[in-house]
Amino acid sequence: MSNVEITGLDDIVNNLDQLIISEVAKQNAINAAANVYAEALEQVKFKHDGEKGTHLKDHVTFKKDQYDDHSTDVGYDKKGFYYRFVNNGTKYQPGQHFMEHVFDQQQEAMKQAMFDELKKDVDHHA
């Protein structure tokens, strides 16, 4: 097996091709990390004009094999589209960058989810 040093999520994704792991296992690992991120995004709350907090959970989408390269997309449905203005800001309000903050906070959990999925494949083939 190759000796691969992994220090972050980008390294994990970039180095998956060097490991002797099935394409299905690689995709499952990426989907596991994306699922952790999506679940964390669902917990974000926003208040609108004095109303109770609204969770994003009704608007987060998690689409496996979204594109030709079989990548996974975590985002929002049509109604949730407006949360990008909260995240990125507008000329009237500064961005809160909650998507980036959630991603940073979940990095270790995402790495662990990927590791657990890859270990399942290795254990299965051992």
Tab-separated table of C-alpha atoms in Angstrom:
chain	number	residue	atom	x	y	z
A	1	MET	CA	0.000	0.000	0.000
A	2	SER	CA	1.253	3.530	-0.735
A	3	ASN	CA	2.607	5.709	2.044
A	4	VAL	CA	0.426	8.834	1.955
A	5	GLU	CA	0.582	11.726	4.426
A	6	ILE	CA	-2.788	13.400	4.974
A	7	THR	CA	-3.127	16.734	6.762
A	8	GLY	CA	-6.536	18.067	5.687
A	9	LEU	CA	-9.704	17.360	3.771
A	10	ASP	CA	-8.246	18.579	0.479
A	11	ASP	CA	-5.274	16.285	0.971
A	12	ILE	CA	-7.585	13.364	1.672
A	13	VAL	CA	-9.573	13.935	-1.500
A	14	ASN	CA	-6.455	14.528	-3.606
A	15	ASN	CA	-4.665	11.451	-2.246
A	16	LEU	CA	-7.552	8.980	-2.502
A	17	ASP	CA	-6.371	8.058	-6.002
A	18	GLN	CA	-3.019	6.927	-4.582
A	19	LEU	CA	-4.645	4.438	-2.217
A	20	ILE	CA	-5.720	0.986	-3.315
A	21	ILE	CA	-9.390	1.528	-2.595
A	22	SER	CA	-12.394	0.947	-4.799
A	23	GLU	CA	-14.066	3.895	-6.503
A	24	VAL	CA	-17.257	3.064	-4.598
A	25	ALA	CA	-15.401	3.256	-1.269
A	26	LYS	CA	-13.834	6.589	-2.256
A	27	GLN	CA	-17.233	8.003	-3.171
A	28	ASN	CA	-18.752	6.637	0.046
A	29	ALA	CA	-15.996	8.370	2.047
A	30	ILE	CA	-16.627	11.696	0.323
A	31	ASN	CA	-20.379	11.295	0.812
A	32	ALA	CA	-19.860	10.528	4.510
A	33	ALA	CA	-17.932	13.771	4.976
A	34	ALA	CA	-20.513	15.720	2.960
A	35	ASN	CA	-23.256	14.235	5.116
A	36	VAL	CA	-21.518	15.450	8.300
A	37	TYR	CA	-21.285	18.941	6.778
A	38	ALA	CA	-24.924	18.920	5.628
A	39	GLU	CA	-26.160	17.800	9.056
A	40	ALA	CA	-24.151	20.566	10.722
A	41	LEU	CA	-25.549	23.167	8.298
A	42	GLU	CA	-29.053	21.998	9.146
A	43	GLN	CA	-28.508	23.098	12.753
A	44	VAL	CA	-27.738	26.730	11.880
A	45	LYS	CA	-30.514	29.067	13.082
A	46	PHE	CA	-31.518	32.501	11.869
A	47	LYS	CA	-34.001	34.994	13.284
A	48	HIS	CA	-36.202	37.091	11.031
A	49	ASP	CA	-37.735	40.324	12.356
A	50	GLY	CA	-38.268	39.100	15.915
A	51	GLU	CA	-39.570	35.659	14.898
A	52	LYS	CA	-38.326	32.463	16.497
A	53	GLY	CA	-35.165	31.049	14.985
A	54	THR	CA	-35.561	29.229	11.696
A	55	HIS	CA	-33.372	26.196	11.029
A	56	LEU	CA	-31.787	25.686	7.662
A	57	LYS	CA	-32.652	21.975	7.838
A	58	ASP	CA	-35.704	22.416	5.641
A	59	HIS	CA	-33.602	23.934	2.881
A	60	VAL	CA	-30.261	22.075	2.874
A	61	THR	CA	-29.805	19.683	-0.031
A	62	PHE	CA	-27.314	16.846	-0.228
A	63	LYS	CA	-26.928	15.519	-3.749
A	64	LYS	CA	-24.723	12.488	-4.328
A	65	ASP	CA	-23.144	12.039	-7.759
A	66	GLN	CA	-24.443	15.457	-8.796
A	67	TYR	CA	-22.033	15.915	-11.697
A	68	ASP	CA	-20.265	13.881	-14.380
A	69	ASP	CA	-17.206	13.453	-12.137
A	70	HIS	CA	-19.493	11.908	-9.465
A	71	SER	CA	-18.818	14.752	-7.030
A	72	THR	CA	-21.196	15.458	-4.180
A	73	ASP	CA	-22.922	18.794	-3.681
A	74	VAL	CA	-24.126	20.249	-0.376
A	75	GLY	CA	-26.219	23.368	-0.842
A	76	TYR	CA	-29.708	24.788	-0.680
A	77	ASP	CA	-33.012	24.302	-2.426
A	78	LYS	CA	-34.745	27.194	-4.235
A	79	LYS	CA	-36.147	28.724	-1.044
A	80	GLY	CA	-32.848	28.264	0.775
A	81	PHE	CA	-31.080	30.112	-2.038
A	82	TYR	CA	-31.569	33.330	-0.096
A	83	TYR	CA	-29.305	32.098	2.707
A	84	ARG	CA	-26.377	32.790	0.421
A	85	PHE	CA	-27.073	36.499	0.933
A	86	VAL	CA	-26.735	35.956	4.694
A	87	ASN	CA	-23.553	33.957	4.155
A	88	ASN	CA	-21.909	36.196	1.551
A	89	GLY	CA	-23.477	39.528	2.462
A	90	THR	CA	-24.921	42.236	0.263
A	91	LYS	CA	-24.239	45.905	-0.132
A	92	TYR	CA	-26.718	46.399	2.735
A	93	GLN	CA	-25.380	43.808	5.202
A	94	PRO	CA	-22.036	42.167	5.880
A	95	GLY	CA	-21.703	38.449	5.276
A	96	GLN	CA	-21.885	36.098	8.262
A	97	HIS	CA	-19.875	33.379	6.472
A	98	PHE	CA	-21.666	30.671	8.440
A	99	MET	CA	-21.007	28.062	5.756
A	100	GLU	CA	-17.253	28.518	6.097
A	101	HIS	CA	-17.458	28.564	9.915
A	102	VAL	CA	-19.493	25.345	9.976
A	103	PHE	CA	-17.065	23.709	7.544
A	104	ASP	CA	-14.083	24.705	9.708
A	105	GLN	CA	-15.801	23.482	12.883
A	106	GLN	CA	-16.665	20.121	11.315
A	107	GLN	CA	-13.296	19.307	9.734
A	108	GLU	CA	-12.278	16.727	12.337
A	109	ALA	CA	-15.700	15.021	12.245
A	110	MET	CA	-15.568	15.002	8.439
A	111	LYS	CA	-12.081	13.461	8.453
A	112	GLN	CA	-13.241	10.823	10.913
A	113	ALA	CA	-16.296	10.002	8.771
A	114	MET	CA	-14.054	9.566	5.723
A	115	PHE	CA	-11.601	7.421	7.667
A	116	ASP	CA	-14.405	5.213	9.004
A	117	GLU	CA	-15.784	4.641	5.492
A	118	LEU	CA	-12.358	3.870	4.033
A	119	LYS	CA	-11.593	1.516	6.913
A	120	LYS	CA	-14.798	-0.406	6.167
A	121	ASP	CA	-13.542	-1.025	2.634
A	122	VAL	CA	-10.065	-2.057	3.789
A	123	ASP	CA	-11.520	-4.371	6.465
A	124	HIS	CA	-13.896	-5.847	3.892
A	125	HIS	CA	-11.032	-6.681	1.506
A	126	ALA	CA	-8.575	-7.867	4.190
